[in-house]
Short mmCIF file of C-alpha atoms and ligand atoms in Angstrom, two decimals:
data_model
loop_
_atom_site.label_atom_id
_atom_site.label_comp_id
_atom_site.label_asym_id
_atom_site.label_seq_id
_atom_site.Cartn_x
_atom_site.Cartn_y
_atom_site.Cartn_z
CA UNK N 196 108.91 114.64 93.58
CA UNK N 197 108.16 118.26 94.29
CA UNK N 198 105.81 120.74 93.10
CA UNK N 199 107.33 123.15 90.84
CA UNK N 200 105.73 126.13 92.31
CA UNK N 201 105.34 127.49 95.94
CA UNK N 202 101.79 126.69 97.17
CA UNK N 203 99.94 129.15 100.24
CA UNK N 204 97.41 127.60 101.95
CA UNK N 205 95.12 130.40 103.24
CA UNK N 206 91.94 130.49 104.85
CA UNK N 207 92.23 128.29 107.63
CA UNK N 208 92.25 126.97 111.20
CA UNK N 209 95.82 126.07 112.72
CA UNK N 210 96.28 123.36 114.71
CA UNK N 211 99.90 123.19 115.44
CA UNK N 212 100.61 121.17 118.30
CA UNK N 213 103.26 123.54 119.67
CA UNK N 214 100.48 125.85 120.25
CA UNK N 215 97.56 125.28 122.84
CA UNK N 216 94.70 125.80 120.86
CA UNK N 217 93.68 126.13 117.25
CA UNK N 218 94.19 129.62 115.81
CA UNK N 219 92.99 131.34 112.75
CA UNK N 220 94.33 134.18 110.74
CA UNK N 221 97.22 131.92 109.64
CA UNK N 222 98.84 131.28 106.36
CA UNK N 223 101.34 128.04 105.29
CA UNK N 224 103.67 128.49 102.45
CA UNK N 225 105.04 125.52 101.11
CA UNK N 226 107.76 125.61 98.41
CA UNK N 227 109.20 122.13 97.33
CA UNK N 228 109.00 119.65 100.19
CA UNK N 229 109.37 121.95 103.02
CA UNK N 230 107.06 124.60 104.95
CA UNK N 231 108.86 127.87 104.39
CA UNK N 232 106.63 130.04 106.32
CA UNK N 233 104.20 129.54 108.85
CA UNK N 234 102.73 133.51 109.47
CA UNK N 235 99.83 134.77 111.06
CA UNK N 236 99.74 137.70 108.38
CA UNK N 237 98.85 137.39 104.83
CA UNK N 238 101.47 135.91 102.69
CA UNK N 239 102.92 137.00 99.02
CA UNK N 240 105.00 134.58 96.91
CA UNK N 241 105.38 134.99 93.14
CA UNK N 242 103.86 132.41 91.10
CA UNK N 243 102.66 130.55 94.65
CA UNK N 244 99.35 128.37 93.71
CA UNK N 245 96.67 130.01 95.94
CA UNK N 246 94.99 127.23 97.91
CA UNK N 247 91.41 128.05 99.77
CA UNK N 248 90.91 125.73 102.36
CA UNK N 249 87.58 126.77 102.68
CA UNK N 250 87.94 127.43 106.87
CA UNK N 251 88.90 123.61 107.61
CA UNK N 252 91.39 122.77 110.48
CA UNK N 253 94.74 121.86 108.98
CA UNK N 254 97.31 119.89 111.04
CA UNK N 255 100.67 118.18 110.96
CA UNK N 256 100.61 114.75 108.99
CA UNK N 257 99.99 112.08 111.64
CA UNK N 258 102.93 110.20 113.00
CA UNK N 259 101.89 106.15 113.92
CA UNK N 260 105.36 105.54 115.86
CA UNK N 261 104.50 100.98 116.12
CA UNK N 262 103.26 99.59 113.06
CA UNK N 263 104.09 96.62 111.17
CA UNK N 264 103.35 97.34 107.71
CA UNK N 265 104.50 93.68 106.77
CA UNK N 266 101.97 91.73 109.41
CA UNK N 267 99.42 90.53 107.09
CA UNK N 268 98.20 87.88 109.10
CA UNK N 269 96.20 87.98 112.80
CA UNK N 270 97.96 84.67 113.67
CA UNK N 271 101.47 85.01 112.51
CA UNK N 272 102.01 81.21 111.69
CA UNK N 273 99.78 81.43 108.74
CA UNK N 274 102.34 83.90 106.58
CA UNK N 275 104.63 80.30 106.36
CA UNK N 276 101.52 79.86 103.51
CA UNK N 277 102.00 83.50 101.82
CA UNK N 278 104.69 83.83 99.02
CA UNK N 279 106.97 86.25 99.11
CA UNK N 280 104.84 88.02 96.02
CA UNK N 281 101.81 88.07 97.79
CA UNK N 282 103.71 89.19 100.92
CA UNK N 283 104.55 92.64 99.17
CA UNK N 284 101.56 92.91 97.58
CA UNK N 285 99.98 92.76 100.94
CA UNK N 286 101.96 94.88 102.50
CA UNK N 287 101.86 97.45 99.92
CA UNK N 288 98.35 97.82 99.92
CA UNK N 289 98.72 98.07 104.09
CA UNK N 290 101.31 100.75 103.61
CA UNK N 291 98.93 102.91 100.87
CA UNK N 292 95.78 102.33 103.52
CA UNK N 293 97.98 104.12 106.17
CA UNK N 294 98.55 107.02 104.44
CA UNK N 295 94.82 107.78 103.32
CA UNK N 296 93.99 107.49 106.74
CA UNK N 297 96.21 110.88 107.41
CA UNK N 298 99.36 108.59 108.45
CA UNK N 299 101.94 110.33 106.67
CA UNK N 300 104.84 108.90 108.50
CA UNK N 301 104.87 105.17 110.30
CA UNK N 302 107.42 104.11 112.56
CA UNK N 303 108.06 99.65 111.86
CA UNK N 304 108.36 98.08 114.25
CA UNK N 305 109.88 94.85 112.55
CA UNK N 306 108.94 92.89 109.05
CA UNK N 307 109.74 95.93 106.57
CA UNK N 308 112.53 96.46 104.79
CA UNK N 309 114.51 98.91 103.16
CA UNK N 310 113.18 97.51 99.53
CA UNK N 311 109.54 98.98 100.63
CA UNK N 312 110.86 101.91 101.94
CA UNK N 313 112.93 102.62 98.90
CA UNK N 314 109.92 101.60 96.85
CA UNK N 315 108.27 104.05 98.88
CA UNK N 316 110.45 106.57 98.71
CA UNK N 317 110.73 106.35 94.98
CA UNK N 318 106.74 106.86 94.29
CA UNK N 319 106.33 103.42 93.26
CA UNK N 320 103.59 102.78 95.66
CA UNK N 321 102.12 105.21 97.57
CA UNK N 322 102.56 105.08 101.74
CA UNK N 323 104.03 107.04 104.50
CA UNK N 324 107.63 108.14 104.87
CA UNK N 325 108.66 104.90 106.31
CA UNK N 326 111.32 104.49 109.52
CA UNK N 327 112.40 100.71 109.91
CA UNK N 328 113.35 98.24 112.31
CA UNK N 329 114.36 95.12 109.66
CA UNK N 330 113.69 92.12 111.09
CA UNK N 331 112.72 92.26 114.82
CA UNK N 332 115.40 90.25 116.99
CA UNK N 333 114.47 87.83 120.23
CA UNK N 334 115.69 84.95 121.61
CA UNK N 335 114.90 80.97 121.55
CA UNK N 336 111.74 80.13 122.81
CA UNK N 337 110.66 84.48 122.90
CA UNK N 338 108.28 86.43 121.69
CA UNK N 339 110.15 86.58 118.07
CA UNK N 340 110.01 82.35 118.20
CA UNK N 341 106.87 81.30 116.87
CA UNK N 342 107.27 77.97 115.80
CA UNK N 343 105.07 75.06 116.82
CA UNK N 344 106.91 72.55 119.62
CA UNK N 345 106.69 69.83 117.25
CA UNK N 346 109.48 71.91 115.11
CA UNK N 347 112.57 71.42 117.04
CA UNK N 348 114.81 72.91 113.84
CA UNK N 349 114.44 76.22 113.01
CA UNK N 350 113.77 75.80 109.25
CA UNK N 351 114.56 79.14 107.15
CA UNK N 352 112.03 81.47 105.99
CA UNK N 353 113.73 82.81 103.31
CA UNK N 354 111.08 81.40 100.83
CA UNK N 355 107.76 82.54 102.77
CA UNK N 356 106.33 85.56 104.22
CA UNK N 357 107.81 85.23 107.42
CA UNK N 358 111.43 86.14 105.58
CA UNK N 359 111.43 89.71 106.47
CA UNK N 360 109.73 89.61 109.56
CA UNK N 361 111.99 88.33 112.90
CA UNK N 362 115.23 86.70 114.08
CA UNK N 363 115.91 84.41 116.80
CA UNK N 364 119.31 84.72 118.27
CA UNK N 365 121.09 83.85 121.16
CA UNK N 366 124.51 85.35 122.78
CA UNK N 367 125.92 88.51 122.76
CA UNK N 368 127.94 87.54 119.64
CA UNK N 369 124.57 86.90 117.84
CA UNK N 370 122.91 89.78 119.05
CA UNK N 371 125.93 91.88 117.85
CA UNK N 372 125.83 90.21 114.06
CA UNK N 373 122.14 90.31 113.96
CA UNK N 374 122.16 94.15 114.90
CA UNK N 375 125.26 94.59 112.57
CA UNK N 376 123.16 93.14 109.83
CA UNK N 377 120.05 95.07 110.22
CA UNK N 378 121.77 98.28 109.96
CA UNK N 379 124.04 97.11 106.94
CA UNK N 380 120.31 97.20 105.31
CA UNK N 381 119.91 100.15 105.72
CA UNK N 382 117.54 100.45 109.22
CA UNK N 383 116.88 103.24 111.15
CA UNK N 384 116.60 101.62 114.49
CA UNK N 385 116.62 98.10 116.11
CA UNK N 386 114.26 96.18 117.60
CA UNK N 387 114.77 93.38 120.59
CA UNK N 388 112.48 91.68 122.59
CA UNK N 389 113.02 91.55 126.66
CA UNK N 390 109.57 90.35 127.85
CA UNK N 391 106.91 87.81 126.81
CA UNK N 392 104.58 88.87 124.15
CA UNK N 393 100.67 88.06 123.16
CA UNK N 394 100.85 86.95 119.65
CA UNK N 395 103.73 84.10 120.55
CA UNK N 396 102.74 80.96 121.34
CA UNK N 397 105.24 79.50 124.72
CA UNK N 398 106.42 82.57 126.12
CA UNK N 399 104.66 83.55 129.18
CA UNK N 400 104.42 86.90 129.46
CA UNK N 401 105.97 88.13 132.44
CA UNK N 402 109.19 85.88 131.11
CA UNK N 403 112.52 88.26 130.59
CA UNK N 404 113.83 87.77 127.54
CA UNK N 405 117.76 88.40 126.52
CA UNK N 406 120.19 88.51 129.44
CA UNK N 407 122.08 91.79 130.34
CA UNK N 408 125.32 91.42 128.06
CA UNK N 409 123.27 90.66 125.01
CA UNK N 410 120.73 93.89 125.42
CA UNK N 411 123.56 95.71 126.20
CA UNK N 412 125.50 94.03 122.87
CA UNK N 413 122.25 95.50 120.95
CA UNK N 414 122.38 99.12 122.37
CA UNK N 415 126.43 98.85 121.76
CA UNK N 416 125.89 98.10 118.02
CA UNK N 417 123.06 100.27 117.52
CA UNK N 418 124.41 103.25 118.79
CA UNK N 419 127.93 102.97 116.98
CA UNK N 420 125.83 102.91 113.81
CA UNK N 421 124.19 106.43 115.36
CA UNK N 422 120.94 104.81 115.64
CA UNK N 423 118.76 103.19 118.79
CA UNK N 424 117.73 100.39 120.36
CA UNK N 425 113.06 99.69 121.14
CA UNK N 426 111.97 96.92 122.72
CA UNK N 427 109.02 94.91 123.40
CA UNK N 428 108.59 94.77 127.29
CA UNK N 429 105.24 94.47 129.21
CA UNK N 430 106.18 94.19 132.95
CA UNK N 431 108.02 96.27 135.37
CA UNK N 432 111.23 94.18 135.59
CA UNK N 433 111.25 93.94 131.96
CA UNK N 434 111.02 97.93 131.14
CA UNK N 435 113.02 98.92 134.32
CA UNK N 436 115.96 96.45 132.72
CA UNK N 437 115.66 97.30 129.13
CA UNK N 438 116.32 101.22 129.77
CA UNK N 439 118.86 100.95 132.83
CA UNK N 440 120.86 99.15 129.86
CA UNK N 441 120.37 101.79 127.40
CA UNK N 442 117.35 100.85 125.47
CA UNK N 443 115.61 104.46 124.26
CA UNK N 444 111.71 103.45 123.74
CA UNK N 445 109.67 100.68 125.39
CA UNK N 446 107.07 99.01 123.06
CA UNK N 447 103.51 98.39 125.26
CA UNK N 448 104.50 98.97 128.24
CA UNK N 449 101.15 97.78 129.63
CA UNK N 450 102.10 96.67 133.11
CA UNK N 451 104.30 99.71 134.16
CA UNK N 452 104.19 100.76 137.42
CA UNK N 453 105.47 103.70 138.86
CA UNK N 454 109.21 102.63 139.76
CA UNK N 455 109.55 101.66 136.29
CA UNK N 456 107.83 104.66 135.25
CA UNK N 457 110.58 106.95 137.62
CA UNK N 458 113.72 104.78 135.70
CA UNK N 459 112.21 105.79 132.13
CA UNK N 460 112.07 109.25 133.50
CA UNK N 461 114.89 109.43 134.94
CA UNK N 462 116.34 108.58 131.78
CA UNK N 463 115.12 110.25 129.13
CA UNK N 464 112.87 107.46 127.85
CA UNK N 465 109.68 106.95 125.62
CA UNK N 466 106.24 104.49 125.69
CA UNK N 467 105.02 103.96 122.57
CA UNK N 468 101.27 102.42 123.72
CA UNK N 469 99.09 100.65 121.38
CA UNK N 470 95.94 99.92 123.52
CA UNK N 471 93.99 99.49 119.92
CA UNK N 472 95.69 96.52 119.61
CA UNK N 473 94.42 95.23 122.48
CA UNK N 474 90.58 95.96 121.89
CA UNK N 475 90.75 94.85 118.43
CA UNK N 476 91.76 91.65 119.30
CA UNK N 477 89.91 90.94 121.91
CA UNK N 478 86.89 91.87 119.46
CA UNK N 479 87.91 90.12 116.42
CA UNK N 480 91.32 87.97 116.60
CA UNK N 481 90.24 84.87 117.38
CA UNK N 482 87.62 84.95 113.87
CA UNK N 483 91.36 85.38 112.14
CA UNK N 484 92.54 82.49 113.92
CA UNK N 485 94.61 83.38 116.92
CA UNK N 486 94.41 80.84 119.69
CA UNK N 487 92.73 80.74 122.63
CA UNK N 488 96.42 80.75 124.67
CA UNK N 489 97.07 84.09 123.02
CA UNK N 490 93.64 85.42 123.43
CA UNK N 491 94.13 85.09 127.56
CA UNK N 492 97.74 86.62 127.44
CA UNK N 493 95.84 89.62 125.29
CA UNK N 494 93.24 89.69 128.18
CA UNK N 495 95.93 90.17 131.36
CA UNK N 496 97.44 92.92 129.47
CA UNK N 497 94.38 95.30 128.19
CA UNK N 498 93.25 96.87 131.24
CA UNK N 499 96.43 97.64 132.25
CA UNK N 500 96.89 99.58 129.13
CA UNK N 501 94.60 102.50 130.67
CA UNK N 502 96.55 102.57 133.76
CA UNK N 503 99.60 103.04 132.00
CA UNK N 504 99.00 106.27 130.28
CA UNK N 505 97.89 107.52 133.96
CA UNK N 506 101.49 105.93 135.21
CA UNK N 507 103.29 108.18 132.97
CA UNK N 508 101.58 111.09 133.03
CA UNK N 509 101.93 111.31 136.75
CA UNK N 510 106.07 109.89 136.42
CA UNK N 511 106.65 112.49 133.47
CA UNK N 512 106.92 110.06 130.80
CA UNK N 513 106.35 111.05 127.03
CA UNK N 514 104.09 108.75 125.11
CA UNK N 515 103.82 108.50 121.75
CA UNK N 516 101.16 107.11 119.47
CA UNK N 517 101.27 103.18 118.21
CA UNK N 518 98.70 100.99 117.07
CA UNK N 519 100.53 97.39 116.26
CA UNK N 520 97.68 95.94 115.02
CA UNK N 521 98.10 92.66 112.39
CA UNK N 522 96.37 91.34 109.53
CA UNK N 523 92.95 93.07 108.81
CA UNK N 524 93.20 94.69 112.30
CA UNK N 525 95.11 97.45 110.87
CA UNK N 526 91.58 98.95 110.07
CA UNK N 527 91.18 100.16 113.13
CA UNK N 528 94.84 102.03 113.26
CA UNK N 529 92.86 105.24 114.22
CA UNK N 530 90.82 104.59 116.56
CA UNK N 531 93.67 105.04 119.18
CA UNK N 532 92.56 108.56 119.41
CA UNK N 533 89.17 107.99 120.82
CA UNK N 534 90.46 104.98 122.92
CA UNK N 535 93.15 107.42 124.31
CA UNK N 536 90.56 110.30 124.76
CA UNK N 537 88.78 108.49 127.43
CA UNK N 538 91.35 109.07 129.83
CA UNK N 539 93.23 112.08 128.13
CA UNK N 540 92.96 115.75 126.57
CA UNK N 541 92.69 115.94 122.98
CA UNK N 542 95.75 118.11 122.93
CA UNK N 543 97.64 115.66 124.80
CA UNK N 544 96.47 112.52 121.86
CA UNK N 545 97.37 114.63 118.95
CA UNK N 546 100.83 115.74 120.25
CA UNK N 547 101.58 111.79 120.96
CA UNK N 548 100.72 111.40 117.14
CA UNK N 549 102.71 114.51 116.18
CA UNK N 550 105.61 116.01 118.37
CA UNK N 551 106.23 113.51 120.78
CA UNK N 552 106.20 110.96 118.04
CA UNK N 553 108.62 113.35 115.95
CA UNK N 554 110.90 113.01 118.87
CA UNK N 555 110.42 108.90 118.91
CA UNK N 556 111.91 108.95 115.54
CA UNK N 557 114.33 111.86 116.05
CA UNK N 558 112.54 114.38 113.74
CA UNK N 559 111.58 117.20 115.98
CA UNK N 560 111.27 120.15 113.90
CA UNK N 561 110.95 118.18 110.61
CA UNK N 562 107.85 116.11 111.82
CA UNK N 563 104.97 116.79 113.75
CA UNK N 564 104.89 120.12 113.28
CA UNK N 565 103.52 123.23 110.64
CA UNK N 566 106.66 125.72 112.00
CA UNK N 567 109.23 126.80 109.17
CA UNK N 568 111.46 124.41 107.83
CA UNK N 569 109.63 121.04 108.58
CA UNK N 570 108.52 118.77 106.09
CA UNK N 571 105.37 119.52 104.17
CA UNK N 572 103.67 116.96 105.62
CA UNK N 573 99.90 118.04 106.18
CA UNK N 574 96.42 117.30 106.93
CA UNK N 575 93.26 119.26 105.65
CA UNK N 576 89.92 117.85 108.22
CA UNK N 577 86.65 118.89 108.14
CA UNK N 578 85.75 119.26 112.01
CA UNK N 579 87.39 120.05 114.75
CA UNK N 580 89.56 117.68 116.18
CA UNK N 581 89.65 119.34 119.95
CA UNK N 582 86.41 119.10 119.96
CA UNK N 583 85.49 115.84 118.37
CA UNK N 584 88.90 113.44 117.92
CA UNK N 585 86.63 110.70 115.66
CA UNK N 586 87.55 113.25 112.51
CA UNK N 587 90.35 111.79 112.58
CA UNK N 588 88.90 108.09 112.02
CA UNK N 589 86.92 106.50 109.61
CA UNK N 590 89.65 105.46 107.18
CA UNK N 591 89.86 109.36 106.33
CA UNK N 592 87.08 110.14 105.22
CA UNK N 593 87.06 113.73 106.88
CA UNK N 594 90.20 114.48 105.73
CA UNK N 595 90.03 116.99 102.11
CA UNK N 596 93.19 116.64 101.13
CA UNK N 597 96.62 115.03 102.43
CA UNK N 598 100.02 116.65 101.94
CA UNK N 599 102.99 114.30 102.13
CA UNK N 600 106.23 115.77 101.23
CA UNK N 601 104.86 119.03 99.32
CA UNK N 602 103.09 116.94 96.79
CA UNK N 603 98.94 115.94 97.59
CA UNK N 604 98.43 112.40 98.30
CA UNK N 605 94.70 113.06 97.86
CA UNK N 606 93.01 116.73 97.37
CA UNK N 607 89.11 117.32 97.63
CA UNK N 608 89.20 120.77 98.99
CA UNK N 609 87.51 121.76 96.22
CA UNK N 610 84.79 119.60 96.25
CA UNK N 611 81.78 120.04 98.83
CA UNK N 612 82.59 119.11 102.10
ZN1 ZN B 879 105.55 93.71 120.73
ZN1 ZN B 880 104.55 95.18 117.49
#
């Protein structure tokens, strides 16, 4: 899927996030699917492609580490109505939207699964390099239950859109098979839920969800298959649980507070934060048919999004860049970065979209990064983003050119910018 010759990229402004600032002078050479030099002197390779990129920043591929590429609905109910053919479709078009908005790796957080990846993978429809949860796992009555009270069966999904997307489960023994299964298909880690959640209709949100034995049954499973356990968790108690058990990154995170924040430190864990999410519904969610009960849980939950980031800056916490946004939301997967810049440097934004999130997904070195030997995964932007982040919005549209995996997912350097 390679390029059959080496390709330098030469004039042009480096933004590699290991660095501090953006640097010129540098060359990239790229042979196959991997950077092979990264050198702040010219570069020679025989029959290399010469690429000008005509002074334009170019940057790492950006890393969205909570997506749900599968999501195509606001109000979750309404996939029961989408076929599993229209499902795909949907999400394949969600999946090729990500990537032409400089996304060249997303991290699912439950509904894909390893058929879109493969598909993916195999250049039958164009998206990010894809890291999967399966379906996302939660108990009875939790944030992965969203059946109406009327339904007291759980009827199967098999035959609608809401097939790929969740479990419910409860016991350790459960947990254990559900996990078990999930990684027989072929994901890369699991997902549980241990708090309440916004788009679920009975769970309050400061409810625990899962008792001790069957997180700890998850992070058992998971880690004998060499991969890790995320979970959804908004409050204190249900963060401060979900790692002391052995969790590795909490989803949202919103309510932290700073004992929590010391236990995630203290133990090596990640936030992935989505505060997008919570703007974009507020603004639009209930036009796509979310109830009002969901619309108030959104509500106690979105200022303290803000005060998170502070939280774990201050406790030492890494966080990484999500955006969890559903149906038509996903739009708006970009605009994290100027949300986030409010409160934080621009260095500090694009390393949670690059490094850190290379780390999230176990990559460092190979993501997230220009240096020698990562994936040629790139982005070519016209502007600055240390001085203005919003290049990196707008569905892309500053972006001349997109490098996933050595090969151009779009190239207008050429053209005028
Ligand atoms: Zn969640
Ligand atoms: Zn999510």
């Amino acid at each position: 899927m390679s390029s059959s010759h080496p390709i330098v990229l030469r004039n042009l402004k480096l933004l590699e996030p290991t660095f501090d600032e953006v640097r010129e002078g540098y060359e990239i050479l790229i042979e196959g699917d991997r950077i092979r030099e990264l050198s702040d002197t010219p570069i020679t390779a025989a029959l290399a492609q010469v690429i000008d990129c005509g002074g334009r920043v170019v940057m790492p591929g950006l890393i969205d580490c909570h997506v749900h590429c599968m999501h195509s609905e606001v109000y979750m109910r309404r996939m029961e109505d989408v076929p599993l053919t229209m499902a795909a479709a949907r999400g394949a078009r969600r999946i090729r939207e990500m990537i032409d908005r400089g996304f060249t790796t997303a991290r699912d957080t439950g509904g894909t699964d390893w058929g879109m990846k493969a598909a993916v993978d195999q250049g039958l429809i164009p998206g990010p390099r894809l890291f999967i949860a399966g379906r996302s796992i939660g108990p009875t009555g939790g944030h992965s239950d969203g059946r109406s009270r009327t339904n007291s069966g759980y009827a199967c999904p098999c035959c609608n859109g809401q097939a790929f997307l969740r479990l419910v489960v409860d016991g350790a023994d459960e947990v254990r098979k559900a996990v078990r299964e999930q990684m027989r298909q072929g994901c890369d880690h699991v997902k549980i839920m241990v708090s309440g959640g916004v788009a679920s209709p009975h769970d309050p949100l400061d409810s625990d969800q899962f008792s001790d034995d069957e997180i700890s049954a998850a992070v058992e499973e998971a880690e004998a298959f060499g991969r890790y356990v995320c979970a959804h968790a908004y409050t204190p108690r249900a963060i401060t649980r979900a790692v002391t058990l052995g969790v590795r990154t909490i989803e949202h995170g919103n309510l932290i507070d700073a004992a929590a924040a010391a236990v995630m430190a203290e133990h090596g864990a990640y936030l992935v934060a989505n505060l997008v999410a919570y703007v974009a519904m507020k603004e639009r969610a209930a036009e796509y048919g979310m109830p009002p009960a969901m619309l108030e849980k959104n509500d106690m939950v979105l200022e303290g999004g803000y005060r998170s980031l502070e939280i774990c800056r201050e406790a030492g916490v890494k966080v990484a860049y999500g955006s969890d946004l559903l149906g038509p939301l996903a739009t708006d997967q970009s605009r994290e970065f100027s949300i986030r810049r409010e409160v934080q440097p621009a260095m500090d934004v694009i390393r949670s979209a690059t490094t850190i999130a290379a780390e999230v997904i176990r990559r460092p070195g190979q993501l997230g990064t220009l240096k020698a030997g990562a994936w040629a995964d790139l982005i070519v932007v016209d502007g600055d983003p240390l001085d203005d982040i919003s290049v990196l919005e707008n569905q892309g549209a500053r972006m001349a050119a997109i490098m996933k995996g050595g090969v151009f997912h779009k190239n207008r350097i050429g053209a005028a910018a």
